[in-house]
mmCIF file of C-alpha atoms in Angstrom:
data_model
loop_
_atom_site.group_PDB
_atom_site.id
_atom_site.type_symbol
_atom_site.label_atom_id
_atom_site.label_comp_id
_atom_site.label_asym_id
_atom_site.label_seq_id
_atom_site.Cartn_x
_atom_site.Cartn_y
_atom_site.Cartn_z
ATOM 1 C CA MET A 15 161.054 91.432 -12.741
ATOM 2 C CA ALA A 16 161.563 88.221 -14.615
ATOM 3 C CA VAL A 17 158.703 86.249 -16.110
ATOM 4 C CA ALA A 18 159.990 82.756 -16.814
ATOM 5 C CA LEU A 19 158.037 80.491 -19.165
ATOM 6 C CA THR A 20 159.793 77.240 -19.910
ATOM 7 C CA MET A 21 159.797 76.382 -23.657
ATOM 8 C CA HIS A 22 160.305 72.817 -25.020
ATOM 9 C CA ALA A 23 160.070 73.490 -28.739
ATOM 10 C CA LEU A 24 161.823 75.914 -31.026
ATOM 11 C CA ARG A 25 159.306 76.383 -33.838
ATOM 12 C CA ARG A 26 156.052 75.320 -32.201
ATOM 13 C CA PRO A 27 153.851 76.910 -29.525
ATOM 14 C CA ALA A 28 154.518 75.725 -25.990
ATOM 15 C CA PRO A 29 152.711 72.412 -25.212
ATOM 16 C CA PRO A 30 149.671 72.738 -22.976
ATOM 17 C CA ASP A 31 151.480 71.229 -20.020
ATOM 18 C CA THR A 32 154.446 73.616 -20.166
ATOM 19 C CA PRO A 33 154.558 75.353 -16.758
ATOM 20 C CA ILE A 34 153.843 79.083 -16.459
ATOM 21 C CA GLU A 35 155.560 81.014 -13.727
ATOM 22 C CA LEU A 36 153.650 84.189 -12.924
ATOM 23 C CA PRO A 37 154.717 87.031 -10.593
ATOM 24 C CA ALA A 38 152.969 87.519 -7.285
ATOM 25 C CA GLU A 39 152.246 91.200 -7.939
ATOM 26 C CA PRO A 40 148.944 92.095 -9.704
ATOM 27 C CA PRO A 41 149.079 92.493 -13.463
ATOM 28 C CA VAL A 42 148.802 95.886 -15.124
ATOM 29 C CA ARG A 43 145.175 96.318 -16.251
ATOM 30 C CA LEU A 44 144.811 97.398 -19.823
ATOM 31 C CA GLN A 45 141.992 99.472 -21.301
ATOM 32 C CA GLY A 46 139.307 97.260 -22.733
ATOM 33 C CA ARG A 47 136.830 98.053 -25.440
ATOM 34 C CA ARG A 48 133.112 97.540 -25.868
ATOM 35 C CA TRP A 49 133.357 94.105 -27.458
ATOM 36 C CA CYS A 50 135.868 91.230 -27.456
ATOM 37 C CA ASP A 51 136.939 91.154 -31.096
ATOM 38 C CA PHE A 52 140.746 91.279 -30.971
ATOM 39 C CA GLU A 53 142.020 88.103 -32.655
ATOM 40 C CA ILE A 54 144.910 86.024 -31.292
ATOM 41 C CA ALA A 55 146.783 83.021 -32.746
ATOM 42 C CA GLY A 56 147.565 79.451 -31.808
ATOM 43 C CA GLU A 57 144.318 78.407 -30.098
ATOM 44 C CA SER A 58 144.275 75.159 -32.144
ATOM 45 C CA HIS A 59 147.218 73.918 -30.045
ATOM 46 C CA TYR A 60 145.326 74.477 -26.779
ATOM 47 C CA GLN A 61 141.861 72.995 -27.403
ATOM 48 C CA GLU A 62 142.025 70.746 -24.322
ATOM 49 C CA ALA A 63 142.852 73.704 -22.116
ATOM 50 C CA LEU A 64 140.049 75.786 -23.613
ATOM 51 C CA ALA A 65 137.524 72.956 -23.180
ATOM 52 C CA ALA A 66 138.585 72.575 -19.539
ATOM 53 C CA ILE A 67 138.057 76.320 -18.952
ATOM 54 C CA ALA A 68 134.864 76.985 -20.918
ATOM 55 C CA GLY A 69 133.234 73.551 -20.772
ATOM 56 C CA HIS A 70 131.189 71.783 -23.446
ATOM 57 C CA ASP A 71 127.893 72.860 -25.025
ATOM 58 C CA PRO A 72 126.244 71.383 -28.145
ATOM 59 C CA GLN A 73 125.359 74.928 -29.210
ATOM 60 C CA GLY A 74 128.868 76.232 -28.576
ATOM 61 C CA VAL A 75 130.276 78.114 -25.613
ATOM 62 C CA ASN A 76 130.064 81.829 -24.843
ATOM 63 C CA PHE A 77 132.465 82.220 -21.967
ATOM 64 C CA HIS A 78 133.378 85.707 -20.765
ATOM 65 C CA CYS A 79 136.524 85.869 -18.629
ATOM 66 C CA GLU A 80 139.818 87.674 -18.068
ATOM 67 C CA ALA A 81 143.090 86.961 -19.842
ATOM 68 C CA LEU A 82 146.664 87.603 -18.778
ATOM 69 C CA LEU A 83 149.122 88.667 -21.475
ATOM 70 C CA VAL A 84 152.554 87.362 -20.463
ATOM 71 C CA PRO A 85 155.686 88.336 -22.372
ATOM 72 C CA GLU A 86 158.045 85.449 -23.198
ATOM 73 C CA PRO A 87 161.473 87.085 -23.813
ATOM 74 C CA ASP A 88 163.123 83.621 -23.659
ATOM 75 C CA ASN A 89 160.913 82.208 -26.417
ATOM 76 C CA HIS A 90 163.371 80.699 -28.942
ATOM 77 C CA SER A 91 160.965 81.106 -31.832
ATOM 78 C CA ASP A 92 160.168 84.784 -31.246
ATOM 79 C CA PRO A 93 161.616 86.862 -28.359
ATOM 80 C CA ASN A 94 158.679 89.245 -28.785
ATOM 81 C CA ALA A 95 156.167 86.438 -28.128
ATOM 82 C CA VAL A 96 153.294 87.176 -25.735
ATOM 83 C CA ALA A 97 151.384 84.268 -24.297
ATOM 84 C CA VAL A 98 147.615 84.542 -23.626
ATOM 85 C CA VAL A 99 146.804 82.876 -20.265
ATOM 86 C CA ILE A 100 143.319 82.204 -18.896
ATOM 87 C CA GLU A 101 142.743 80.628 -15.501
ATOM 88 C CA GLY A 102 146.420 79.714 -15.274
ATOM 89 C CA ARG A 103 146.456 77.901 -18.647
ATOM 90 C CA ARG A 104 148.203 79.068 -21.806
ATOM 91 C CA VAL A 105 145.558 79.238 -24.564
ATOM 92 C CA GLY A 106 147.330 81.027 -27.404
ATOM 93 C CA TYR A 107 149.572 83.938 -28.310
ATOM 94 C CA LEU A 108 149.304 87.428 -29.691
ATOM 95 C CA ARG A 109 149.817 87.303 -33.424
ATOM 96 C CA ARG A 110 153.469 87.801 -34.350
ATOM 97 C CA GLU A 111 152.920 91.186 -35.981
ATOM 98 C CA ASP A 112 150.926 92.410 -33.005
ATOM 99 C CA ALA A 113 153.395 91.129 -30.436
ATOM 100 C CA ALA A 114 156.202 93.332 -31.686
ATOM 101 C CA ASP A 115 154.013 96.438 -31.559
ATOM 102 C CA TYR A 116 152.677 95.395 -28.155
ATOM 103 C CA GLY A 117 156.173 95.118 -26.654
ATOM 104 C CA ALA A 118 157.147 98.530 -27.949
ATOM 105 C CA ARG A 119 153.906 99.985 -26.613
ATOM 106 C CA LEU A 120 154.487 98.556 -23.097
ATOM 107 C CA GLU A 121 157.954 100.094 -23.129
ATOM 108 C CA ALA A 122 156.473 103.475 -24.095
ATOM 109 C CA LEU A 123 153.935 103.143 -21.235
ATOM 110 C CA GLY A 124 156.695 102.391 -18.731
ATOM 111 C CA VAL A 125 155.589 98.809 -17.984
ATOM 112 C CA GLU A 126 157.954 96.867 -20.266
ATOM 113 C CA GLY A 127 157.958 93.130 -19.613
ATOM 114 C CA ARG A 128 155.041 93.255 -17.138
ATOM 115 C CA PRO A 129 152.137 90.843 -17.375
ATOM 116 C CA THR A 130 148.900 92.637 -18.174
ATOM 117 C CA ALA A 131 145.182 91.786 -17.941
ATOM 118 C CA CYS A 132 142.232 92.454 -20.196
ATOM 119 C CA PRO A 133 138.731 91.005 -20.871
ATOM 120 C CA ALA A 134 138.520 87.900 -22.996
ATOM 121 C CA TYR A 135 135.844 85.705 -24.608
ATOM 122 C CA ILE A 136 136.015 82.006 -25.472
ATOM 123 C CA CYS A 137 133.644 80.839 -28.241
ATOM 124 C CA GLY A 138 133.146 77.838 -30.516
ATOM 125 C CA GLY A 139 133.559 74.249 -29.406
ATOM 126 C CA PHE A 140 130.589 72.665 -31.166
ATOM 127 C CA ILE A 141 129.723 70.272 -34.000
ATOM 128 C CA THR A 142 127.897 71.509 -37.090
ATOM 129 C CA GLU A 143 124.926 69.759 -38.723
ATOM 130 C CA ASP A 144 127.445 68.347 -41.250
ATOM 131 C CA GLY A 145 129.444 66.797 -38.433
ATOM 132 C CA ASP A 146 132.341 69.246 -38.567
ATOM 133 C CA PHE A 147 133.868 70.367 -35.302
ATOM 134 C CA VAL A 148 134.192 74.145 -34.831
ATOM 135 C CA SER A 149 137.274 74.697 -32.706
ATOM 136 C CA TYR A 150 137.344 76.795 -29.573
ATOM 137 C CA GLY A 151 138.612 80.305 -30.174
ATOM 138 C CA VAL A 152 139.642 83.269 -28.073
ATOM 139 C CA LYS A 153 139.075 86.970 -28.643
ATOM 140 C CA LEU A 154 140.317 89.773 -26.434
ATOM 141 C CA GLY A 155 138.581 92.978 -25.371
ATOM 142 C CA LEU A 156 141.757 94.988 -25.911
ATOM 143 C CA ALA A 157 142.016 98.590 -26.994
ATOM 144 C CA TRP A 158 144.689 98.985 -29.681
ATOM 145 C CA PRO A 159 147.240 100.494 -29.424
ATOM 146 C CA ALA A 160 147.330 99.165 -25.843
ATOM 147 C CA GLU A 161 146.575 101.654 -23.085
ATOM 148 C CA ILE A 162 146.675 101.351 -19.314
ATOM 149 C CA GLU A 163 143.128 101.283 -17.937
ATOM 150 C CA VAL A 164 141.813 104.575 -16.592
ATOM 151 C CA LYS A 165 138.988 103.927 -14.103
ATOM 152 C CA ALA A 166 136.111 106.292 -14.530
ATOM 153 C CA PRO A 167 134.451 107.232 -11.227
ATOM 154 C CA ALA A 168 130.927 106.169 -10.653
ATOM 155 C CA PRO A 169 128.245 108.938 -10.787
ATOM 156 C CA PRO A 170 127.736 110.745 -7.490
ATOM 157 C CA LEU A 171 124.872 109.576 -5.326
ATOM 158 C CA SER A 172 121.786 111.701 -5.303
ATOM 159 C CA PRO A 173 120.399 112.827 -1.934
ATOM 160 C CA LEU A 174 117.454 110.389 -2.140
ATOM 161 C CA VAL A 175 119.634 107.435 -3.015
ATOM 162 C CA ARG A 176 122.100 108.358 -0.245
ATOM 163 C CA ALA A 177 119.212 108.544 2.218
ATOM 164 C CA ARG A 178 117.912 105.119 1.144
ATOM 165 C CA LEU A 179 121.384 103.641 1.666
ATOM 166 C CA GLY A 180 121.890 105.298 5.020
ATOM 167 C CA GLY A 181 124.989 107.065 3.681
ATOM 168 C CA ALA A 182 126.765 103.863 2.670
ATOM 169 C CA PRO A 183 127.109 103.692 -1.149
ATOM 170 C CA LEU A 184 126.770 100.340 -2.931
ATOM 171 C CA SER A 185 129.485 98.932 -5.139
ATOM 172 C CA GLU A 186 128.539 98.019 -8.719
ATOM 173 C CA GLU A 187 128.758 94.333 -7.746
ATOM 174 C CA GLU A 188 126.311 94.831 -4.830
ATOM 175 C CA ALA A 189 123.956 96.929 -6.948
ATOM 176 C CA TRP A 190 124.008 94.255 -9.630
ATOM 177 C CA HIS A 191 122.119 91.957 -7.272
ATOM 178 C CA THR A 192 120.216 94.456 -5.097
ATOM 179 C CA PRO A 193 119.974 97.983 -6.563
ATOM 180 C CA PRO A 194 119.068 100.908 -4.300
ATOM 181 C CA VAL A 195 115.803 101.349 -6.185
ATOM 182 C CA PRO A 196 113.524 98.274 -5.962
ATOM 183 C CA PRO A 197 113.382 96.436 -9.313
ATOM 184 C CA ALA A 198 110.462 94.429 -10.696
ATOM 185 C CA ASP A 199 109.211 91.754 -8.302
ATOM 186 C CA ALA A 200 109.245 88.075 -9.249
ATOM 187 C CA ALA A 201 105.709 88.050 -10.641
ATOM 188 C CA GLU A 202 106.199 91.189 -12.752
ATOM 189 C CA PHE A 203 109.494 89.850 -14.093
ATOM 190 C CA ARG A 204 107.871 86.523 -15.025
ATOM 191 C CA ARG A 205 105.247 88.420 -16.997
ATOM 192 C CA LEU A 206 108.057 90.270 -18.736
ATOM 193 C CA LEU A 207 109.802 87.043 -19.671
ATOM 194 C CA SER A 208 106.580 85.544 -21.047
ATOM 195 C CA GLY A 209 106.051 88.380 -23.532
ATOM 196 C CA GLY A 210 107.780 89.191 -26.799
ATOM 197 C CA PHE A 211 111.211 90.809 -26.652
ATOM 198 C CA GLU A 212 111.481 92.577 -30.002
ATOM 199 C CA GLN A 213 109.724 95.693 -28.720
ATOM 200 C CA HIS A 214 111.960 96.259 -25.717
ATOM 201 C CA ALA A 215 114.359 99.179 -25.391
ATOM 202 C CA VAL A 216 116.627 99.484 -22.315
ATOM 203 C CA CYS A 217 118.682 102.225 -20.699
ATOM 204 C CA PHE A 218 121.217 101.995 -17.907
ATOM 205 C CA ALA A 219 120.997 104.365 -14.963
ATOM 206 C CA GLY A 220 123.638 104.986 -12.309
ATOM 207 C CA TRP A 221 126.471 102.744 -13.621
ATOM 208 C CA SER A 222 130.074 103.817 -14.365
ATOM 209 C CA GLU A 223 130.819 104.614 -17.976
ATOM 210 C CA GLY A 224 132.848 101.448 -18.489
ATOM 211 C CA ARG A 225 130.169 99.178 -17.044
ATOM 212 C CA MET A 226 127.469 101.024 -19.048
ATOM 213 C CA ASP A 227 129.331 100.466 -22.305
ATOM 214 C CA TYR A 228 129.667 96.762 -21.539
ATOM 215 C CA LEU A 229 125.998 96.354 -20.611
ATOM 216 C CA ALA A 230 124.902 98.203 -23.778
ATOM 217 C CA ALA A 231 127.050 95.855 -25.894
ATOM 218 C CA VAL A 232 125.526 92.768 -24.253
ATOM 219 C CA ALA A 233 122.002 94.119 -24.702
ATOM 220 C CA ARG A 234 122.588 94.887 -28.396
ATOM 221 C CA SER A 235 124.088 91.430 -28.987
ATOM 222 C CA VAL A 236 120.606 89.861 -28.464
ATOM 223 C CA GLY A 237 118.678 92.527 -30.334
ATOM 224 C CA LEU A 238 117.512 94.739 -27.496
ATOM 225 C CA GLY A 239 117.249 98.407 -28.286
ATOM 226 C CA VAL A 240 119.572 100.567 -26.226
ATOM 227 C CA ARG A 241 118.815 104.173 -25.262
ATOM 228 C CA GLY A 242 121.090 106.704 -23.677
ATOM 229 C CA ALA A 243 118.306 108.384 -21.772
ATOM 230 C CA VAL A 244 114.683 107.994 -20.725
ATOM 231 C CA THR A 245 112.954 108.175 -24.092
ATOM 232 C CA GLU A 246 109.258 107.771 -24.984
ATOM 233 C CA ASP A 247 109.814 104.245 -26.370
ATOM 234 C CA LEU A 248 111.799 103.080 -23.331
ATOM 235 C CA THR A 249 110.486 99.874 -21.729
ATOM 236 C CA LEU A 250 113.300 98.790 -19.356
ATOM 237 C CA MET A 251 115.726 100.528 -17.047
ATOM 238 C CA CYS A 252 118.625 98.576 -15.555
ATOM 239 C CA VAL A 253 119.355 100.250 -12.265
ATOM 240 C CA GLY A 254 122.916 100.719 -11.000
ATOM 241 C CA PRO A 255 124.313 101.909 -7.669
ATOM 242 C CA ALA A 256 123.663 105.607 -8.211
ATOM 243 C CA PRO A 257 120.597 106.173 -10.443
ATOM 244 C CA PRO A 258 119.601 109.857 -10.892
ATOM 245 C CA ASP A 259 116.281 110.403 -9.114
ATOM 246 C CA GLU A 260 114.802 112.410 -11.971
ATOM 247 C CA ASP A 261 115.493 109.528 -14.432
ATOM 248 C CA VAL A 262 113.931 106.987 -12.101
ATOM 249 C CA GLU A 263 110.814 109.090 -11.536
ATOM 250 C CA ARG A 264 110.384 109.833 -15.212
ATOM 251 C CA ALA A 265 110.808 106.120 -16.062
ATOM 252 C CA ARG A 266 108.200 105.147 -13.472
ATOM 253 C CA SER A 267 105.771 107.776 -14.737
ATOM 254 C CA GLN A 268 106.057 106.223 -18.239
ATOM 255 C CA GLY A 269 105.466 102.686 -17.002
ATOM 256 C CA VAL A 270 109.036 101.630 -17.611
ATOM 257 C CA THR A 271 110.020 98.373 -15.800
ATOM 258 C CA LEU A 272 113.018 98.742 -13.475
ATOM 259 C CA ILE A 273 115.309 95.698 -13.477
ATOM 260 C CA SER A 274 118.452 94.642 -11.667
ATOM 261 C CA GLY A 275 121.643 93.390 -13.244
ATOM 262 C CA ASP A 276 120.677 89.844 -12.352
ATOM 263 C CA GLN A 277 117.348 90.296 -14.136
ATOM 264 C CA LEU A 278 119.031 91.768 -17.216
ATOM 265 C CA GLN A 279 121.348 88.737 -17.312
ATOM 266 C CA GLU A 280 118.393 86.353 -17.099
ATOM 267 C CA LEU A 281 116.523 88.298 -19.814
ATOM 268 C CA VAL A 282 119.550 88.240 -22.163
ATOM 269 C CA ALA A 283 120.005 84.479 -21.595
ATOM 270 C CA ARG A 284 116.318 83.905 -22.315
ATOM 271 C CA ILE A 285 116.436 85.845 -25.546
ATOM 272 C CA ALA A 286 119.619 84.101 -26.645
ATOM 273 C CA SER A 287 118.050 80.716 -25.905
ATOM 274 C CA ASP A 288 114.828 81.538 -27.787
ATOM 275 C CA THR A 289 116.703 82.719 -30.899
ATOM 276 C CA ALA A 290 119.313 79.929 -30.955
#
């Protein structure tokens, strides 16, 4: 399979308008990690593309997305070059020293030359109080050395949850909006948002391991305490598609507030806004 990326310069990154030809087949999904902190290079050459993708915000952008890593074997500057592509736009490259290791790793994994996909995060894009512009940047959620993603199965449904669903399990996307266990109603959630946040501790029930790791990282990023089980100081439980009945009942008996993924997202945004 050939991945052709036209290059117009020998010693400079490809201009933003250089076309990218991508294969029709899905990319190989790589194993992510809990936080997007893998640095890339060359974002300064693609500021217009990053602004078009992530938008503008006086406080800076925090744009979570997915990146394609596309090998460029015909790159005249570096045949090991790997372009980072988001929403069809080139936004940077793997650092030169990383690209060589990455190519060798893909060969060892049996997917040499294939485009791959991993989580990504666009940040920056704001002006400081001194009037300096902080450029847009990109970080990847990429395990290193690269590994092909292994999907962990979701926890099995308990009999009570299965009965509530009529035998049809929810996907994590469906449960994000409407979990099988009723979350806090609008009035209760408004009361939650009107209170202080520093005392809150949250656990995640019924999610896959990968989703749980991601949710925990997001919660910690705004200062929420994260618990791996129903503890005495727990105040919130974010309910997934297959929450264990015993955990839900214990949480309710302790007065823990059950919330959906949507409500968690709103809570995190509120905390981030209040602390900005």
